[in-house]
Amino acid sequence: MDLKALKAQESKRKISKGYMWALFCAVFWGIWYLPGTVVWVLNPFDEMYSAIAETGGDGTALIITAVLITAFNALTVMLALMLWNGVLGKYGELGRTLKEFHPCSKWFFLASIFGGPMAILGSFIAMGFIGGAFAAVAALLYPVVGSVLAYYWYGEKISRRAAIGIGVIIVGGVTIFGGGLLTELSSGNVQWIGYLGGLMAAAGWGIEGAIAGKGLDISEPDVGLTLRFLGENIIWWIIIVPILAIVGYPMYSFALQAFEPFTMLVLIFAGITFGFCYVCWYKSFPLIGVGRGQGIGNLYGLFAIIFIFLFFGDVPQWTILVGGTLCVIGSFVMFTEETSALETLRGE
Amino acid sequence: MVQTAAAMEAYNAYWVNSVIPGANTMWMVLILILAVIALWQARTFVSKF
């Protein structure tokens, strides 16, 4: 076998692994909705929601409770990532990358600002002020932001075929949540802050992906993502939670009550799914590019519907089946792209 | 603090219509299986690339 054939074979293996990680991301993201949904009814979060809703209203209660759940989610993600790095023997690399702040870890701390408070909080604001379907549709648009930024910032190539695939997956996702979206928007009680939240989610995750793509040029995805969540934990636990406590919300009393075995168990499973989803997302970027990684990652909408049907028994509507089919078609458009087109991910 | 009866009732209500037997615990088993597969693939990936 000559050098050219060996190079082509290596490239093919790399790309198939890239799609595999993006698909793992979608599966973990989809199944995260199980612990991410049920944790809301457990103590102390149900009581926290009721206590804040009594004085501040449902919208405020949802956001403040979401902040505490997200902060705990970030904490258990960190535990899951320490397990991941331990199994892969990357603690040494973690320390080395952390020390190299200027060339390396600054990108991941920056990514944590856009992915954490901006995207996740924006998603909860959209959920609280408009509805869950709107929040999901808004978030589905993040690959557009990510791929456009990656193209203009560091010249990541996005082929016509990949753009079509990403577009079809987005249309599929919008169709999946379309019924709920129309109901929510036609309720006549939509507030502009909900749209701002949707924009924060799409822009936040898109910008995070593009920044991560830059940081991953010089660091490992496994340790890079761990630093990104270290940054997110600092933002929640050292900045946002104390500020909310100073403002007068009962953050610490409910945070202490969350150390209840069953609640912690559910939070740990949320951490495993969210952490592994994110690390697979980051692993796919250097292999297939930010645009494709985010496009395939968007299949989470489809997987969420499948897991919710299997475990919660919610039977999908016909719009969901049409949207799901579109998602699968979009994925195949991308999977079947000539590997030679992906040999170099950046423009020359 | 322990879970109240109302909280556990709300938690169990989620799984009542599931098509999977023992869904209130099987979701955790599925996540563990997926996590082990992902870790195994990550180990393989590290050794090959």
Tab-separated table of C-alpha atoms in Angstrom:
chain	number	residue	atom	x	y	z
A	1	MET	CA	0.000	0.000	0.000
A	2	ASP	CA	1.465	3.365	-1.004
A	3	LEU	CA	1.622	6.479	1.144
A	4	LYS	CA	-1.359	8.132	-0.536
A	5	ALA	CA	-3.614	5.118	0.076
A	6	LEU	CA	-2.449	4.909	3.698
A	7	LYS	CA	-3.240	8.597	4.160
A	8	ALA	CA	-6.698	8.156	2.654
A	9	GLN	CA	-7.359	5.136	4.913
A	10	GLU	CA	-6.248	7.070	8.000
A	11	SER	CA	-8.431	10.007	7.007
A	12	LYS	CA	-11.437	7.708	6.556
A	13	ARG	CA	-10.910	6.171	10.009
A	14	LYS	CA	-10.568	9.602	11.564
A	15	ILE	CA	-13.798	10.836	9.983
A	16	SER	CA	-15.799	7.755	10.933
A	17	LYS	CA	-14.607	8.170	14.553
A	18	GLY	CA	-15.593	11.842	14.398
A	19	TYR	CA	-19.137	10.954	13.353
A	20	MET	CA	-19.229	8.225	16.004
A	21	TRP	CA	-18.378	10.753	18.767
A	22	ALA	CA	-20.950	13.238	17.449
A	23	LEU	CA	-23.549	10.458	17.471
A	24	PHE	CA	-22.573	9.462	21.046
A	25	CYS	CA	-23.073	13.125	21.957
A	26	ALA	CA	-26.600	13.087	20.501
A	27	VAL	CA	-27.505	9.851	22.347
A	28	PHE	CA	-26.221	11.104	25.743
A	29	TRP	CA	-27.866	14.503	25.201
A	30	GLY	CA	-31.160	12.796	24.357
A	31	ILE	CA	-31.105	10.531	27.413
A	32	TRP	CA	-30.067	13.456	29.664
A	33	TYR	CA	-33.696	14.645	29.381
A	34	LEU	CA	-34.764	11.758	31.672
A	35	PRO	CA	-32.801	12.828	34.805
A	36	GLY	CA	-33.041	16.473	33.642
A	37	THR	CA	-36.844	16.247	33.772
A	38	VAL	CA	-37.454	14.121	36.872
A	39	VAL	CA	-35.048	16.043	39.112
A	40	TRP	CA	-37.519	18.977	39.137
A	41	VAL	CA	-40.101	17.004	41.137
A	42	LEU	CA	-37.632	15.836	43.793
A	43	ASN	CA	-36.894	17.521	47.121
A	44	PRO	CA	-35.614	20.150	47.593
A	45	PHE	CA	-36.165	21.555	44.097
A	46	ASP	CA	-39.962	21.134	44.102
A	47	GLU	CA	-40.167	22.926	47.454
A	48	MET	CA	-37.730	25.614	46.301
A	49	TYR	CA	-39.880	26.275	43.219
A	50	SER	CA	-43.070	26.564	45.306
A	51	ALA	CA	-41.410	28.800	47.909
A	52	ILE	CA	-40.066	31.277	45.327
A	53	ALA	CA	-43.226	31.156	43.151
A	54	GLU	CA	-45.327	32.267	46.140
A	55	THR	CA	-43.527	35.600	46.334
A	56	GLY	CA	-41.836	36.091	42.945
A	57	GLY	CA	-44.107	34.356	40.453
A	58	ASP	CA	-43.646	31.214	38.313
A	59	GLY	CA	-41.171	32.691	35.803
A	60	THR	CA	-38.727	33.852	38.492
A	61	ALA	CA	-39.143	30.596	40.432
A	62	LEU	CA	-38.302	28.578	37.324
A	63	ILE	CA	-35.136	30.551	36.587
A	64	ILE	CA	-33.828	30.625	40.181
A	65	THR	CA	-34.511	26.896	40.669
A	66	ALA	CA	-32.920	26.242	37.257
A	67	VAL	CA	-29.777	28.088	38.363
A	68	LEU	CA	-29.388	25.790	41.389
A	69	ILE	CA	-30.128	22.634	39.363
A	70	THR	CA	-27.672	23.767	36.653
A	71	ALA	CA	-25.020	24.529	39.280
A	72	PHE	CA	-25.424	20.997	40.713
A	73	ASN	CA	-25.447	19.598	37.177
A	74	ALA	CA	-22.099	21.340	36.522
A	75	LEU	CA	-20.735	19.856	39.760
A	76	THR	CA	-21.741	16.280	38.907
A	77	VAL	CA	-20.504	16.766	35.307
A	78	MET	CA	-17.119	17.604	36.825
A	79	LEU	CA	-17.184	14.314	38.796
A	80	ALA	CA	-18.101	12.390	35.630
A	81	LEU	CA	-15.283	14.078	33.713
A	82	MET	CA	-12.750	13.268	36.439
A	83	LEU	CA	-13.799	9.619	36.072
A	84	TRP	CA	-13.490	9.919	32.261
A	85	ASN	CA	-10.002	11.462	32.478
A	86	GLY	CA	-8.967	8.940	35.124
A	87	VAL	CA	-9.958	5.992	32.941
A	88	LEU	CA	-8.051	7.547	30.019
A	89	GLY	CA	-5.015	8.355	32.227
A	90	LYS	CA	-5.103	12.085	31.495
A	91	TYR	CA	-4.665	13.708	34.904
A	92	GLY	CA	-1.086	14.725	34.028
A	93	GLU	CA	-2.271	16.328	30.793
A	94	LEU	CA	-5.030	18.089	32.735
A	95	GLY	CA	-2.488	19.760	35.028
A	96	ARG	CA	-0.227	20.723	32.097
A	97	THR	CA	-3.114	22.284	30.129
A	98	LEU	CA	-4.406	24.156	33.186
A	99	LYS	CA	-0.987	25.763	33.729
A	100	GLU	CA	-0.801	26.950	30.115
A	101	PHE	CA	-3.447	29.623	30.535
A	102	HIS	CA	-2.441	32.078	27.842
A	103	PRO	CA	-2.115	29.788	24.818
A	104	CYS	CA	-4.557	27.135	25.872
A	105	SER	CA	-6.894	27.065	28.859
A	106	LYS	CA	-8.129	30.667	28.323
A	107	TRP	CA	-10.169	29.375	25.368
A	108	PHE	CA	-11.975	26.846	27.545
A	109	PHE	CA	-12.714	29.338	30.317
A	110	LEU	CA	-14.095	31.662	27.632
A	111	ALA	CA	-16.160	28.772	26.216
A	112	SER	CA	-17.605	28.165	29.700
A	113	ILE	CA	-18.986	31.738	29.807
A	114	PHE	CA	-20.830	31.295	26.506
A	115	GLY	CA	-21.917	27.682	27.084
A	116	GLY	CA	-22.854	28.011	30.764
A	117	PRO	CA	-24.624	31.177	31.880
A	118	MET	CA	-25.370	32.403	28.367
A	119	ALA	CA	-26.649	29.249	26.595
A	120	ILE	CA	-28.020	27.199	29.492
A	121	LEU	CA	-29.553	30.160	31.331
A	122	GLY	CA	-30.901	31.500	28.020
A	123	SER	CA	-32.513	28.144	27.345
A	124	PHE	CA	-34.186	28.182	30.780
A	125	ILE	CA	-35.366	31.784	30.263
A	126	ALA	CA	-36.900	30.760	26.901
A	127	MET	CA	-38.495	27.749	28.620
A	128	GLY	CA	-39.871	29.828	31.490
A	129	PHE	CA	-41.246	32.753	29.501
A	130	ILE	CA	-42.409	31.031	26.275
A	131	GLY	CA	-42.226	27.246	26.610
A	132	GLY	CA	-40.136	24.092	26.299
A	133	ALA	CA	-40.763	23.596	22.564
A	134	PHE	CA	-39.628	27.124	21.733
A	135	ALA	CA	-36.476	26.679	23.834
A	136	ALA	CA	-35.672	23.420	22.014
A	137	VAL	CA	-36.207	24.950	18.550
A	138	ALA	CA	-34.098	28.000	19.403
A	139	ALA	CA	-31.260	25.772	20.639
A	140	LEU	CA	-31.400	23.695	17.438
A	141	LEU	CA	-30.211	26.728	15.472
A	142	TYR	CA	-26.814	26.789	17.195
A	143	PRO	CA	-24.896	24.926	14.422
A	144	VAL	CA	-25.674	27.827	12.077
A	145	VAL	CA	-23.944	30.241	14.480
A	146	GLY	CA	-21.115	27.762	15.157
A	147	SER	CA	-20.317	26.929	11.533
A	148	VAL	CA	-20.548	30.558	10.330
A	149	LEU	CA	-18.238	31.728	13.140
A	150	ALA	CA	-15.765	28.884	12.529
A	151	TYR	CA	-15.763	29.758	8.803
A	152	TYR	CA	-15.068	33.466	9.264
A	153	TRP	CA	-12.789	33.158	12.304
A	154	TYR	CA	-10.382	30.405	11.294
A	155	GLY	CA	-11.549	29.391	7.836
A	156	GLU	CA	-13.162	26.045	8.663
A	157	LYS	CA	-14.412	24.573	5.413
A	158	ILE	CA	-18.081	23.792	5.202
A	159	SER	CA	-18.969	21.940	2.030
A	160	ARG	CA	-22.246	22.424	0.191
A	161	ARG	CA	-23.258	18.886	1.167
A	162	ALA	CA	-22.521	19.428	4.869
A	163	ALA	CA	-24.474	22.713	4.804
A	164	ILE	CA	-27.458	20.911	3.230
A	165	GLY	CA	-27.221	18.139	5.869
A	166	ILE	CA	-27.102	20.663	8.738
A	167	GLY	CA	-30.044	22.545	7.170
A	168	VAL	CA	-32.174	19.385	6.820
A	169	ILE	CA	-31.450	18.365	10.457
A	170	ILE	CA	-32.461	21.852	11.650
A	171	VAL	CA	-35.713	21.733	9.611
A	172	GLY	CA	-36.330	18.254	11.065
A	173	GLY	CA	-35.760	19.544	14.601
A	174	VAL	CA	-38.075	22.509	14.039
A	175	THR	CA	-40.749	20.091	12.722
A	176	ILE	CA	-40.324	17.862	15.798
A	177	PHE	CA	-41.098	20.737	18.147
A	178	GLY	CA	-43.351	22.574	15.648
A	179	GLY	CA	-46.734	21.629	17.165
A	180	GLY	CA	-45.773	22.778	20.632
A	181	LEU	CA	-44.091	25.869	19.219
A	182	LEU	CA	-47.259	27.016	17.416
A	183	THR	CA	-49.361	26.426	20.531
A	184	GLU	CA	-46.930	28.392	22.675
A	185	LEU	CA	-46.587	31.302	20.226
A	186	SER	CA	-50.353	31.515	19.602
A	187	SER	CA	-51.113	31.674	23.341
A	188	GLY	CA	-50.781	35.466	23.026
A	189	ASN	CA	-48.827	35.754	26.247
A	190	VAL	CA	-45.330	35.753	24.802
A	191	GLN	CA	-42.770	38.057	26.420
A	192	TRP	CA	-39.753	39.530	24.641
A	193	ILE	CA	-37.432	38.227	27.376
A	194	GLY	CA	-38.303	34.694	26.220
A	195	TYR	CA	-37.063	35.496	22.703
A	196	LEU	CA	-33.904	36.987	24.195
A	197	GLY	CA	-33.407	33.695	26.053
A	198	GLY	CA	-33.807	31.736	22.797
A	199	LEU	CA	-31.247	33.951	21.108
A	200	MET	CA	-28.866	33.514	24.058
A	201	ALA	CA	-29.152	29.699	23.737
A	202	ALA	CA	-28.487	29.581	19.969
A	203	ALA	CA	-25.694	32.170	20.065
A	204	GLY	CA	-24.147	30.820	23.297
A	205	TRP	CA	-23.723	27.201	22.170
A	206	GLY	CA	-22.681	28.266	18.655
A	207	ILE	CA	-20.006	30.636	19.990
A	208	GLU	CA	-18.877	28.021	22.511
A	209	GLY	CA	-18.328	25.494	19.714
A	210	ALA	CA	-16.301	27.934	17.627
A	211	ILE	CA	-14.145	28.951	20.623
A	212	ALA	CA	-13.646	25.306	21.596
A	213	GLY	CA	-12.593	24.542	18.010
A	214	LYS	CA	-9.853	27.162	18.382
A	215	GLY	CA	-8.688	25.866	21.778
A	216	LEU	CA	-8.690	22.276	20.532
A	217	ASP	CA	-6.005	23.176	17.967
A	218	ILE	CA	-3.489	22.958	20.783
A	219	SER	CA	-5.061	20.790	23.454
A	220	GLU	CA	-6.812	17.494	24.040
A	221	PRO	CA	-10.633	17.518	23.938
A	222	ASP	CA	-10.962	15.443	27.138
A	223	VAL	CA	-8.922	17.837	29.275
A	224	GLY	CA	-10.148	20.922	27.402
A	225	LEU	CA	-13.739	20.097	28.235
A	226	THR	CA	-12.864	19.417	31.887
A	227	LEU	CA	-11.353	22.911	32.106
A	228	ARG	CA	-14.440	24.327	30.440
A	229	PHE	CA	-16.578	22.786	33.216
A	230	LEU	CA	-14.118	23.955	35.876
A	231	GLY	CA	-14.833	27.445	34.522
A	232	GLU	CA	-18.587	26.840	34.586
A	233	ASN	CA	-18.448	25.621	38.207
A	234	ILE	CA	-16.550	28.789	39.185
A	235	ILE	CA	-19.196	30.924	37.434
A	236	TRP	CA	-22.138	29.201	39.162
A	237	TRP	CA	-20.754	28.498	42.638
A	238	ILE	CA	-18.440	31.483	43.152
A	239	ILE	CA	-20.308	34.186	41.236
A	240	ILE	CA	-23.988	33.555	40.437
A	241	VAL	CA	-25.221	31.471	43.422
A	242	PRO	CA	-23.644	33.860	46.010
A	243	ILE	CA	-25.061	36.905	44.149
A	244	LEU	CA	-28.561	35.390	44.208
A	245	ALA	CA	-28.136	34.577	47.916
A	246	ILE	CA	-27.099	38.202	48.609
A	247	VAL	CA	-30.137	39.425	46.662
A	248	GLY	CA	-32.271	37.376	49.056
A	249	TYR	CA	-33.062	34.035	47.433
A	250	PRO	CA	-32.670	30.985	49.726
A	251	MET	CA	-29.885	29.422	47.634
A	252	TYR	CA	-27.700	27.953	50.377
A	253	SER	CA	-30.462	26.433	52.484
A	254	PHE	CA	-31.866	24.577	49.462
A	255	ALA	CA	-28.362	23.722	48.181
A	256	LEU	CA	-27.588	21.968	51.487
A	257	GLN	CA	-30.894	20.080	51.335
A	258	ALA	CA	-29.967	18.748	47.866
A	259	PHE	CA	-27.456	16.385	49.508
A	260	GLU	CA	-30.208	13.804	49.866
A	261	PRO	CA	-29.234	10.335	48.569
A	262	PHE	CA	-31.937	9.933	45.922
A	263	THR	CA	-31.664	13.521	44.629
A	264	MET	CA	-27.867	13.131	44.446
A	265	LEU	CA	-28.255	9.827	42.605
A	266	VAL	CA	-30.458	11.453	39.944
A	267	LEU	CA	-28.054	14.425	39.724
A	268	ILE	CA	-25.106	12.045	39.288
A	269	PHE	CA	-26.857	10.355	36.358
A	270	ALA	CA	-27.582	13.815	34.922
A	271	GLY	CA	-23.870	14.571	35.338
A	272	ILE	CA	-22.775	11.361	33.598
A	273	THR	CA	-25.062	11.922	30.599
A	274	PHE	CA	-24.360	15.659	30.282
A	275	GLY	CA	-20.607	15.297	30.864
A	276	PHE	CA	-20.161	12.387	28.472
A	277	CYS	CA	-22.379	14.144	25.900
A	278	TYR	CA	-20.220	17.255	26.067
A	279	VAL	CA	-16.892	15.396	25.956
A	280	CYS	CA	-18.052	13.452	22.876
A	281	TRP	CA	-19.132	16.756	21.281
A	282	TYR	CA	-15.671	18.248	21.876
A	283	LYS	CA	-13.964	15.051	20.650
A	284	SER	CA	-15.810	15.271	17.327
A	285	PHE	CA	-14.717	18.852	16.529
A	286	PRO	CA	-11.055	18.205	15.593
A	287	LEU	CA	-12.066	15.132	13.562
A	288	ILE	CA	-14.988	16.394	11.450
A	289	GLY	CA	-15.131	20.136	12.197
A	290	VAL	CA	-17.372	22.284	14.379
A	291	GLY	CA	-20.214	22.574	11.818
A	292	ARG	CA	-20.583	18.815	11.239
A	293	GLY	CA	-20.066	17.953	14.917
A	294	GLN	CA	-22.805	20.373	15.935
A	295	GLY	CA	-25.068	19.260	13.062
A	296	ILE	CA	-24.951	15.586	14.063
A	297	GLY	CA	-25.128	16.602	17.734
A	298	ASN	CA	-28.481	18.183	16.866
A	299	LEU	CA	-29.891	14.687	16.493
A	300	TYR	CA	-30.378	14.938	20.263
A	301	GLY	CA	-33.901	16.180	19.507
A	302	LEU	CA	-34.712	12.867	17.841
A	303	PHE	CA	-33.046	10.775	20.564
A	304	ALA	CA	-34.832	12.754	23.285
A	305	ILE	CA	-38.174	11.914	21.667
A	306	ILE	CA	-37.214	8.220	21.428
A	307	PHE	CA	-36.094	7.983	25.074
A	308	ILE	CA	-39.088	9.981	26.297
A	309	PHE	CA	-41.383	7.600	24.391
A	310	LEU	CA	-39.615	4.503	25.741
A	311	PHE	CA	-39.374	5.614	29.373
A	312	PHE	CA	-42.183	8.146	29.917
A	313	GLY	CA	-44.583	6.530	27.430
A	314	ASP	CA	-45.357	9.828	25.689
A	315	VAL	CA	-46.523	8.763	22.213
A	316	PRO	CA	-45.043	11.033	19.515
A	317	GLN	CA	-47.325	13.046	17.203
A	318	TRP	CA	-47.108	12.725	13.402
A	319	THR	CA	-45.091	15.952	13.191
A	320	ILE	CA	-42.458	14.315	15.357
A	321	LEU	CA	-42.261	11.313	13.025
A	322	VAL	CA	-41.878	13.610	9.969
A	323	GLY	CA	-39.245	15.678	11.794
A	324	GLY	CA	-37.417	12.551	12.912
A	325	THR	CA	-37.310	11.255	9.344
A	326	LEU	CA	-35.861	14.589	8.179
A	327	CYS	CA	-33.184	14.378	10.901
A	328	VAL	CA	-32.178	10.891	9.732
A	329	ILE	CA	-32.087	12.045	6.065
A	330	GLY	CA	-29.939	15.053	7.020
A	331	SER	CA	-27.529	12.774	8.886
A	332	PHE	CA	-27.206	10.446	5.903
A	333	VAL	CA	-26.481	13.414	3.620
A	334	MET	CA	-23.531	14.179	5.905
A	335	PHE	CA	-22.407	10.598	6.642
A	336	THR	CA	-22.233	9.759	2.935
A	337	GLU	CA	-20.065	12.760	2.038
A	338	GLU	CA	-16.864	11.796	0.196
A	339	THR	CA	-14.115	11.461	2.806
A	340	SER	CA	-11.676	13.217	0.436
A	341	ALA	CA	-13.747	16.381	1.004
A	342	LEU	CA	-12.914	16.196	4.716
A	343	GLU	CA	-9.160	15.508	4.446
A	344	THR	CA	-8.478	19.087	5.450
A	345	LEU	CA	-11.036	20.804	7.660
A	346	ARG	CA	-9.551	24.258	7.321
A	347	GLY	CA	-9.331	26.381	4.165
A	348	GLU	CA	-5.832	26.865	2.756
B	1	MET	CA	-33.893	15.598	54.445
B	2	VAL	CA	-35.606	12.614	52.846
B	3	GLN	CA	-37.906	12.560	49.860
B	4	THR	CA	-41.506	13.359	50.738
B	5	ALA	CA	-44.286	10.965	49.711
B	6	ALA	CA	-45.548	13.628	47.275
B	7	ALA	CA	-42.117	13.906	45.619
B	8	MET	CA	-41.775	10.125	45.234
B	9	GLU	CA	-45.324	9.911	43.905
B	10	ALA	CA	-44.528	12.581	41.289
B	11	TYR	CA	-41.283	10.764	40.413
B	12	ASN	CA	-43.018	7.392	40.017
B	13	ALA	CA	-45.821	8.964	37.970
B	14	TYR	CA	-43.325	9.696	35.181
B	15	TRP	CA	-42.717	5.984	34.536
B	16	VAL	CA	-46.260	4.632	34.814
B	17	ASN	CA	-46.925	4.650	31.043
B	18	SER	CA	-43.479	3.396	30.044
B	19	VAL	CA	-43.206	0.546	27.538
B	20	ILE	CA	-40.155	-0.756	29.433
B	21	PRO	CA	-40.684	-2.915	32.554
B	22	GLY	CA	-39.169	-1.407	35.695
B	23	ALA	CA	-38.543	1.859	33.839
B	24	ASN	CA	-38.064	3.811	37.090
B	25	THR	CA	-34.715	2.041	37.550
B	26	MET	CA	-33.967	0.731	34.038
B	27	TRP	CA	-33.136	4.243	32.796
B	28	MET	CA	-30.177	4.260	35.170
B	29	VAL	CA	-29.060	0.829	33.947
B	30	LEU	CA	-29.225	2.033	30.321
B	31	ILE	CA	-27.141	5.117	31.139
B	32	LEU	CA	-24.532	2.953	32.880
B	33	ILE	CA	-24.341	0.608	29.869
B	34	LEU	CA	-23.954	3.542	27.449
B	35	ALA	CA	-21.334	5.129	29.711
B	36	VAL	CA	-19.272	1.923	29.832
B	37	ILE	CA	-19.456	1.601	26.015
B	38	ALA	CA	-18.368	5.247	25.586
B	39	LEU	CA	-15.453	4.802	28.009
B	40	TRP	CA	-14.380	1.619	26.238
B	41	GLN	CA	-14.505	3.391	22.858
B	42	ALA	CA	-12.544	6.330	24.308
B	43	ARG	CA	-9.847	3.939	25.596
B	44	THR	CA	-9.656	2.289	22.174
B	45	PHE	CA	-9.506	5.708	20.509
B	46	VAL	CA	-6.629	6.864	22.753
B	47	SER	CA	-4.608	3.747	21.938
B	48	LYS	CA	-5.125	4.053	18.160
B	49	PHE	CA	-4.822	7.785	17.492
